């Protein structure tokens, strides 16, 4: 358990740094979470974050990596739907890091 | 985290056949939600997975569940990902549905109505049955 | 006396036996999976309708909505949590669990 500071407001996170309450997410929170991961958020990073938020909104889970690449390929173009592209954006693991920045729980299907 | 060890393609005959049988109502216990999580985890191993919804399990697929009032997550939305995850079929027992006053149009899309006679042989052919 | 039923009528015989025991003037409240007994067109509808000639049957709205049940037997009265509390305050309760 811990907390992060977003624009002067304290937001609760779990022991791995994921937001405890989805509703606490904001673009500012994403910037803070990204900083914690050492990732500067570019347009390409936001594209993945937004994709994940839409996905969660529809299915109530975060996808595992294999599904993430497949679905990103379908939605954002084939050149983005592969692990190489996503690992370049999120070297610590796209599912893990991007989900955290998107304010989602840890991806289901992680073993 | 299954980030990189994606197994090599296996031929269809080498794959283990799993059948999940969902028999319980969605909000009466945590069984269906836990079953769904196991299905999603198993999907990472690229085996043959089918799901049969029967008895009160058919209620898991009812459209329009709004769980805000009972303060639990609406996991029925997650059944919609099963196709993406490579689950072969989501079978629904026709008799269970009719007994409960429901029609196919009451359910989330992507399911197939079957009769128990059709399922009898199918169940016998499975390698592993996982009831939830 | 208010009778309460919280199990699915398709899995247990609770609703059926409750209807045998309930006196004509006593209301019944369906909650949790008990609300499945209020769905129109099911195999338990005839039994519920027969009982409704003599007793009032309530279903807890939050549980009905959570299960996405939009087609209920006509005459079933929906109550929310506050209504549930009122019913319990007004009656002695016989939980048919």
Short mmCIF file of C-alpha atoms in Angstrom, two decimals:
data_model
loop_
_atom_site.label_atom_id
_atom_site.label_comp_id
_atom_site.label_asym_id
_atom_site.label_seq_id
_atom_site.Cartn_x
_atom_site.Cartn_y
_atom_site.Cartn_z
CA UNK A 1 0.00 0.00 0.00
CA UNK A 2 1.13 3.52 -0.72
CA UNK A 3 0.07 6.73 -2.33
CA UNK A 4 1.17 9.01 -5.13
CA UNK A 5 0.85 12.76 -5.28
CA UNK A 6 -1.13 14.10 -8.24
CA UNK A 7 -1.42 17.89 -8.43
CA UNK A 8 -1.35 18.16 -4.66
CA UNK A 9 -3.87 15.35 -4.14
CA UNK A 10 -2.89 12.04 -2.59
CA UNK A 11 -4.04 8.97 -4.53
CA UNK A 12 -3.87 5.43 -3.16
CA UNK A 13 -1.92 2.72 -4.97
CA UNK A 14 -1.32 -0.97 -4.21
CA UNK A 15 2.02 -2.54 -3.28
CA UNK A 16 3.02 -2.69 -6.96
CA UNK A 17 2.02 0.90 -7.67
CA UNK A 18 -1.30 0.26 -9.43
CA UNK A 19 -4.18 2.63 -8.63
CA UNK A 20 -6.56 1.18 -6.06
CA UNK A 21 -9.55 3.08 -7.44
CA UNK A 22 -10.02 3.31 -11.19
CA UNK A 23 -11.98 6.50 -10.68
CA UNK A 24 -8.86 8.27 -9.38
CA UNK A 25 -7.29 8.23 -12.85
CA UNK A 26 -6.70 11.44 -14.77
CA UNK A 27 -4.24 12.55 -17.42
CA UNK A 28 -2.21 14.14 -14.63
CA UNK A 29 -2.22 10.86 -12.72
CA UNK A 30 -0.99 9.10 -15.88
CA UNK A 31 1.92 11.55 -16.11
CA UNK A 32 2.88 10.87 -12.49
CA UNK A 33 2.60 7.09 -12.92
CA UNK A 34 4.66 7.27 -16.13
CA UNK A 35 7.34 9.28 -14.38
CA UNK A 36 7.53 6.56 -11.74
CA UNK A 37 8.18 4.07 -14.52
CA UNK A 38 10.76 6.36 -16.13
CA UNK A 39 8.68 6.76 -19.27
CA UNK A 40 8.12 10.08 -21.02
CA UNK A 41 4.60 9.99 -22.47
CA UNK A 42 4.61 10.67 -26.21
CA UNK A 43 1.66 10.56 -28.60
CA UNK A 44 2.49 6.90 -29.32
CA UNK A 45 2.44 6.07 -25.60
CA UNK A 46 -0.91 7.79 -25.17
CA UNK A 47 -2.33 5.79 -28.04
CA UNK A 48 -1.67 2.56 -26.13
CA UNK A 49 -2.91 4.00 -22.83
CA UNK A 50 -6.13 5.18 -24.46
CA UNK A 51 -6.55 1.84 -26.19
CA UNK A 52 -6.26 0.07 -22.83
CA UNK A 53 -8.76 2.37 -21.17
CA UNK A 54 -11.31 1.78 -23.95
CA UNK A 55 -10.68 -1.96 -23.76
CA UNK A 56 -11.21 -1.99 -20.01
CA UNK A 57 -14.34 0.08 -20.36
CA UNK A 58 -15.82 -2.49 -22.72
CA UNK A 59 -14.60 -5.77 -21.20
CA UNK A 60 -13.77 -4.89 -17.56
CA UNK A 61 -10.34 -6.50 -17.77
CA UNK A 62 -6.91 -5.60 -19.08
CA UNK A 63 -5.84 -7.92 -21.91
CA UNK A 64 -2.85 -10.21 -21.65
CA UNK A 65 0.06 -9.35 -23.92
CA UNK A 66 -0.79 -11.73 -26.77
CA UNK A 67 -4.29 -10.33 -27.02
CA UNK A 68 -3.05 -6.77 -26.56
CA UNK A 69 -0.75 -7.00 -29.60
CA UNK A 70 -3.44 -8.69 -31.70
CA UNK A 71 -6.13 -6.14 -30.85
CA UNK A 72 -3.78 -3.15 -31.19
CA UNK A 73 -2.85 -4.44 -34.64
CA UNK A 74 -6.53 -4.51 -35.56
CA UNK A 75 -7.31 -1.08 -34.18
CA UNK A 76 -4.15 1.01 -34.64
CA UNK A 77 -2.53 -0.69 -37.61
CA UNK A 78 -0.44 -3.79 -38.22
CA UNK A 79 2.90 -2.02 -37.75
CA UNK A 80 1.91 -1.35 -34.12
CA UNK A 81 0.45 -4.75 -33.37
CA UNK A 82 3.65 -6.51 -32.40
CA UNK A 83 5.66 -7.00 -29.22
CA UNK A 84 8.73 -5.21 -30.60
CA UNK A 85 6.89 -1.94 -31.11
CA UNK A 86 5.16 -2.15 -27.74
CA UNK A 87 8.36 -3.09 -25.87
CA UNK A 88 10.11 -0.09 -27.40
CA UNK A 89 7.43 2.13 -25.91
CA UNK A 90 7.22 0.23 -22.63
CA UNK A 91 10.53 -1.58 -21.99
CA UNK A 92 9.33 -2.92 -18.63
CA UNK A 93 6.56 -4.89 -20.31
CA UNK A 94 3.71 -3.23 -22.23
CA UNK A 95 0.89 -4.97 -20.40
CA UNK A 96 2.40 -4.26 -17.01
CA UNK A 97 3.61 -0.69 -17.47
CA UNK A 98 0.95 0.63 -19.83
CA UNK A 99 -1.81 -0.81 -17.66
CA UNK A 100 -0.35 0.89 -14.63
CA UNK A 101 -0.17 4.23 -16.42
CA UNK A 102 -3.72 3.74 -17.73
CA UNK A 103 -4.88 3.30 -14.12
CA UNK A 104 -6.03 -0.30 -14.65
CA UNK A 105 -5.54 -3.28 -12.38
CA UNK A 106 -2.82 -5.82 -13.20
CA UNK A 107 -3.72 -7.74 -16.39
CA UNK A 108 -5.74 -10.92 -15.96
CA UNK A 109 -4.02 -14.01 -17.27
CA UNK A 110 -0.66 -13.16 -15.79
CA UNK A 111 1.01 -16.29 -14.51
CA UNK B 1 3.39 -12.43 -16.76
CA UNK B 2 3.28 -14.32 -20.03
CA UNK B 3 5.29 -11.75 -21.92
CA UNK B 4 7.57 -13.82 -24.09
CA UNK B 5 7.34 -17.58 -23.66
CA UNK B 6 4.61 -18.09 -26.17
CA UNK B 7 4.74 -21.82 -26.90
CA UNK B 8 5.35 -23.17 -30.40
CA UNK B 9 2.29 -24.05 -32.40
CA UNK B 10 1.01 -27.50 -31.52
CA UNK B 11 -0.98 -29.56 -33.95
CA UNK B 12 -4.68 -29.74 -33.13
CA UNK B 13 -4.49 -33.43 -32.14
CA UNK B 14 -1.76 -32.76 -29.58
CA UNK B 15 -3.79 -30.15 -27.78
CA UNK B 16 -5.61 -31.01 -24.59
CA UNK B 17 -9.36 -30.55 -24.80
CA UNK B 18 -10.75 -28.54 -21.91
CA UNK B 19 -14.43 -28.02 -21.22
CA UNK B 20 -15.50 -25.49 -18.62
CA UNK B 21 -19.03 -26.09 -17.37
CA UNK B 22 -20.60 -22.97 -15.90
CA UNK B 23 -23.60 -24.03 -13.82
CA UNK B 24 -24.00 -21.24 -11.28
CA UNK B 25 -25.76 -17.88 -11.30
CA UNK B 26 -23.49 -14.84 -11.73
CA UNK B 27 -23.99 -13.04 -8.42
CA UNK B 28 -24.97 -15.83 -6.03
CA UNK B 29 -21.36 -16.91 -5.44
CA UNK B 30 -17.87 -16.14 -6.74
CA UNK B 31 -17.66 -19.41 -8.72
CA UNK B 32 -18.52 -17.97 -12.16
CA UNK B 33 -16.12 -15.06 -11.82
CA UNK B 34 -13.32 -17.37 -10.68
CA UNK B 35 -14.14 -19.79 -13.49
CA UNK B 36 -13.87 -16.97 -15.97
CA UNK B 37 -10.46 -16.02 -14.60
CA UNK B 38 -9.27 -19.61 -14.95
CA UNK B 39 -10.52 -19.66 -18.56
CA UNK B 40 -8.54 -16.51 -19.34
CA UNK B 41 -5.40 -17.92 -17.74
CA UNK B 42 -5.77 -21.26 -19.54
CA UNK B 43 -6.18 -19.38 -22.80
CA UNK B 44 -2.50 -18.42 -22.57
CA UNK B 45 -1.49 -22.06 -23.09
CA UNK B 46 -3.01 -22.42 -26.54
CA UNK B 47 -5.03 -25.56 -25.85
CA UNK B 48 -8.53 -26.36 -27.06
CA UNK B 49 -11.03 -24.66 -24.76
CA UNK B 50 -14.80 -24.77 -24.89
CA UNK B 51 -17.34 -23.46 -22.41
CA UNK B 52 -20.82 -24.80 -21.71
CA UNK B 53 -23.33 -22.63 -19.85
CA UNK B 54 -26.10 -24.70 -18.32
CA UNK B 55 -28.56 -24.56 -15.41
CA UNK B 56 -28.33 -21.15 -13.66
CA UNK B 57 -25.03 -20.59 -15.49
CA UNK B 58 -27.04 -19.27 -18.46
CA UNK B 59 -27.87 -16.21 -16.32
CA UNK B 60 -24.15 -15.24 -16.51
CA UNK B 61 -24.71 -14.27 -20.14
CA UNK B 62 -27.85 -12.17 -19.58
CA UNK B 63 -27.56 -8.81 -21.30
CA UNK B 64 -28.07 -5.56 -19.40
CA UNK B 65 -26.67 -6.53 -15.99
CA UNK B 66 -26.25 -3.38 -13.92
CA UNK B 67 -24.38 -4.21 -10.75
CA UNK B 68 -23.90 -0.69 -9.37
CA UNK B 69 -26.68 -1.23 -6.83
CA UNK B 70 -25.08 -4.32 -5.29
CA UNK B 71 -21.58 -2.81 -5.53
CA UNK B 72 -19.81 -5.59 -7.41
CA UNK B 73 -17.97 -5.55 -10.71
CA UNK B 74 -20.06 -6.40 -13.78
CA UNK B 75 -17.92 -9.28 -15.01
CA UNK B 76 -20.53 -10.36 -17.56
CA UNK B 77 -18.82 -7.86 -19.90
CA UNK B 78 -15.69 -9.99 -19.71
CA UNK B 79 -17.40 -13.01 -21.29
CA UNK B 80 -17.32 -10.99 -24.51
CA UNK B 81 -13.51 -11.35 -24.72
CA UNK B 82 -13.54 -15.13 -24.90
CA UNK B 83 -13.57 -15.14 -28.68
CA UNK B 84 -10.51 -12.85 -28.77
CA UNK B 85 -8.78 -15.20 -26.37
CA UNK B 86 -9.22 -18.10 -28.75
CA UNK B 87 -12.00 -19.95 -26.92
CA UNK B 88 -13.57 -22.22 -29.53
CA UNK B 89 -17.24 -22.18 -28.59
CA UNK B 90 -19.54 -20.80 -25.93
CA UNK B 91 -22.36 -23.31 -25.82
CA UNK B 92 -25.63 -22.55 -24.06
CA UNK B 93 -28.03 -25.29 -23.02
CA UNK B 94 -31.31 -24.53 -24.76
CA UNK B 95 -33.48 -26.24 -22.16
CA UNK B 96 -31.92 -24.28 -19.26
CA UNK B 97 -32.57 -21.07 -21.14
CA UNK B 98 -36.20 -21.90 -21.88
CA UNK B 99 -36.88 -23.09 -18.33
CA UNK B 100 -35.73 -19.68 -17.10
CA UNK B 101 -37.95 -17.64 -19.41
CA UNK B 102 -35.02 -16.43 -21.54
CA UNK B 103 -34.46 -16.31 -25.28
CA UNK B 104 -31.26 -16.25 -27.31
CA UNK B 105 -31.79 -12.51 -27.87
CA UNK B 106 -31.57 -11.99 -24.08
CA UNK B 107 -27.95 -13.14 -24.15
CA UNK B 108 -24.64 -11.56 -25.06
CA UNK B 109 -23.61 -12.30 -28.63
CA UNK B 110 -21.27 -15.03 -29.77
CA UNK B 111 -22.99 -17.97 -28.06
CA UNK B 112 -24.40 -21.13 -29.63
CA UNK B 113 -27.56 -22.81 -28.39
CA UNK B 114 -27.27 -26.58 -28.06
CA UNK B 115 -29.36 -29.47 -26.79
CA UNK B 116 -28.07 -31.73 -24.05
CA UNK B 117 -28.26 -34.69 -26.48
CA UNK B 118 -25.68 -32.92 -28.66
CA UNK B 119 -23.49 -32.27 -25.65
CA UNK B 120 -23.53 -35.83 -24.34
CA UNK B 121 -20.99 -37.17 -26.85
CA UNK B 122 -19.05 -33.90 -26.81
CA UNK B 123 -18.53 -34.11 -23.04
CA UNK B 124 -17.33 -37.71 -23.37
CA UNK B 125 -14.64 -36.61 -25.85
CA UNK B 126 -13.06 -34.06 -23.50
CA UNK B 127 -9.73 -34.61 -21.74
CA UNK B 128 -10.42 -32.29 -18.81
CA UNK B 129 -13.73 -31.05 -17.40
CA UNK B 130 -13.65 -28.02 -15.12
CA UNK B 131 -16.95 -27.30 -13.38
CA UNK B 132 -17.70 -23.86 -11.96
CA UNK C 1 -45.01 -12.26 8.81
CA UNK C 2 -42.68 -11.40 5.92
CA UNK C 3 -41.16 -14.43 4.16
CA UNK C 4 -37.82 -13.87 2.44
CA UNK C 5 -36.29 -16.08 -0.26
CA UNK C 6 -32.74 -15.59 -1.52
CA UNK C 7 -31.96 -18.72 -3.53
CA UNK C 8 -32.63 -19.48 -7.17
CA UNK C 9 -35.90 -21.43 -7.59
CA UNK C 10 -34.21 -23.46 -10.33
CA UNK C 11 -31.56 -24.79 -7.98
CA UNK C 12 -33.31 -25.18 -4.63
CA UNK C 13 -36.90 -25.91 -3.67
CA UNK C 14 -36.94 -22.93 -1.30
CA UNK C 15 -39.42 -20.83 -3.25
CA UNK C 16 -41.72 -23.79 -3.79
CA UNK C 17 -41.80 -24.79 -0.13
CA UNK C 18 -42.10 -21.16 0.97
CA UNK C 19 -45.23 -20.85 -1.15
CA UNK C 20 -46.65 -23.92 0.62
CA UNK C 21 -46.06 -22.43 4.06
CA UNK C 22 -46.97 -18.81 3.49
CA UNK C 23 -50.33 -17.71 4.89
CA UNK C 24 -52.65 -15.76 2.61
CA UNK C 25 -52.02 -12.39 4.15
CA UNK C 26 -48.21 -12.63 4.32
CA UNK C 27 -45.96 -10.87 1.82
CA UNK C 28 -42.90 -12.52 0.29
CA UNK C 29 -39.69 -10.70 -0.54
CA UNK C 30 -37.33 -12.10 -3.17
CA UNK C 31 -33.71 -10.94 -2.97
CA UNK C 32 -30.25 -12.04 -4.15
CA UNK C 33 -30.74 -15.09 -6.43
CA UNK C 34 -34.31 -15.35 -5.15
CA UNK C 35 -35.25 -12.65 -7.67
CA UNK C 36 -34.93 -15.21 -10.47
CA UNK C 37 -38.33 -16.44 -9.26
CA UNK C 38 -39.83 -13.19 -10.57
CA UNK C 39 -38.83 -13.72 -14.22
CA UNK C 40 -41.75 -14.00 -16.64
CA UNK C 41 -42.01 -17.05 -18.87
CA UNK C 42 -40.04 -19.43 -16.66
CA UNK C 43 -41.07 -22.84 -15.39
CA UNK C 44 -41.83 -21.40 -11.96
CA UNK C 45 -44.08 -18.61 -13.27
CA UNK C 46 -47.35 -20.59 -12.96
CA UNK C 47 -46.62 -21.39 -9.30
CA UNK C 48 -45.70 -17.76 -8.54
CA UNK C 49 -48.76 -16.42 -10.33
CA UNK C 50 -51.01 -18.80 -8.43
CA UNK C 51 -49.53 -17.57 -5.14
CA UNK C 52 -49.96 -13.94 -6.20
CA UNK C 53 -53.73 -14.39 -6.15
CA UNK C 54 -53.40 -14.29 -2.36
CA UNK C 55 -50.08 -12.75 -1.42
CA UNK C 56 -47.98 -9.79 -2.45
CA UNK C 57 -44.57 -10.66 -3.85
CA UNK C 58 -41.78 -8.11 -3.72
CA UNK C 59 -38.41 -8.27 -5.50
CA UNK C 60 -35.36 -6.26 -4.50
CA UNK C 61 -34.67 -3.79 -7.29
CA UNK C 62 -30.89 -3.70 -6.87
CA UNK C 63 -30.70 -7.48 -7.26
CA UNK C 64 -33.08 -7.46 -10.23
CA UNK C 65 -30.98 -4.83 -12.01
CA UNK C 66 -27.68 -6.53 -11.19
CA UNK C 67 -28.95 -9.65 -12.97
CA UNK C 68 -30.27 -7.72 -15.96
CA UNK C 69 -33.82 -9.00 -15.47
CA UNK C 70 -36.08 -6.77 -17.52
CA UNK C 71 -39.06 -9.06 -18.05
CA UNK C 72 -40.77 -9.74 -14.74
CA UNK C 73 -44.10 -11.37 -13.94
CA UNK C 74 -46.81 -8.74 -13.92
CA UNK C 75 -47.78 -7.65 -10.43
CA UNK C 76 -44.40 -8.26 -8.82
CA UNK C 77 -43.62 -5.17 -6.75
CA UNK C 78 -40.09 -3.79 -6.89
CA UNK C 79 -38.59 -2.37 -3.71
CA UNK C 80 -35.18 -0.80 -3.19
CA UNK C 81 -32.97 -1.25 -0.13
CA UNK C 82 -34.92 1.42 1.76
CA UNK C 83 -38.18 -0.37 0.93
CA UNK C 84 -36.60 -3.63 2.12
CA UNK C 85 -35.78 -2.00 5.45
CA UNK C 86 -39.33 -0.66 5.75
CA UNK C 87 -40.81 -4.11 5.10
CA UNK C 88 -38.54 -5.70 7.68
CA UNK C 89 -39.42 -2.98 10.20
CA UNK C 90 -43.15 -3.47 9.63
CA UNK C 91 -43.21 -7.27 9.88
CA UNK C 92 -41.80 -10.14 11.78
CA UNK C 93 -39.50 -11.95 9.40
CA UNK C 94 -39.41 -15.61 8.45
CA UNK C 95 -36.23 -16.09 6.44
CA UNK C 96 -36.83 -19.02 4.09
CA UNK C 97 -33.14 -19.70 3.52
#
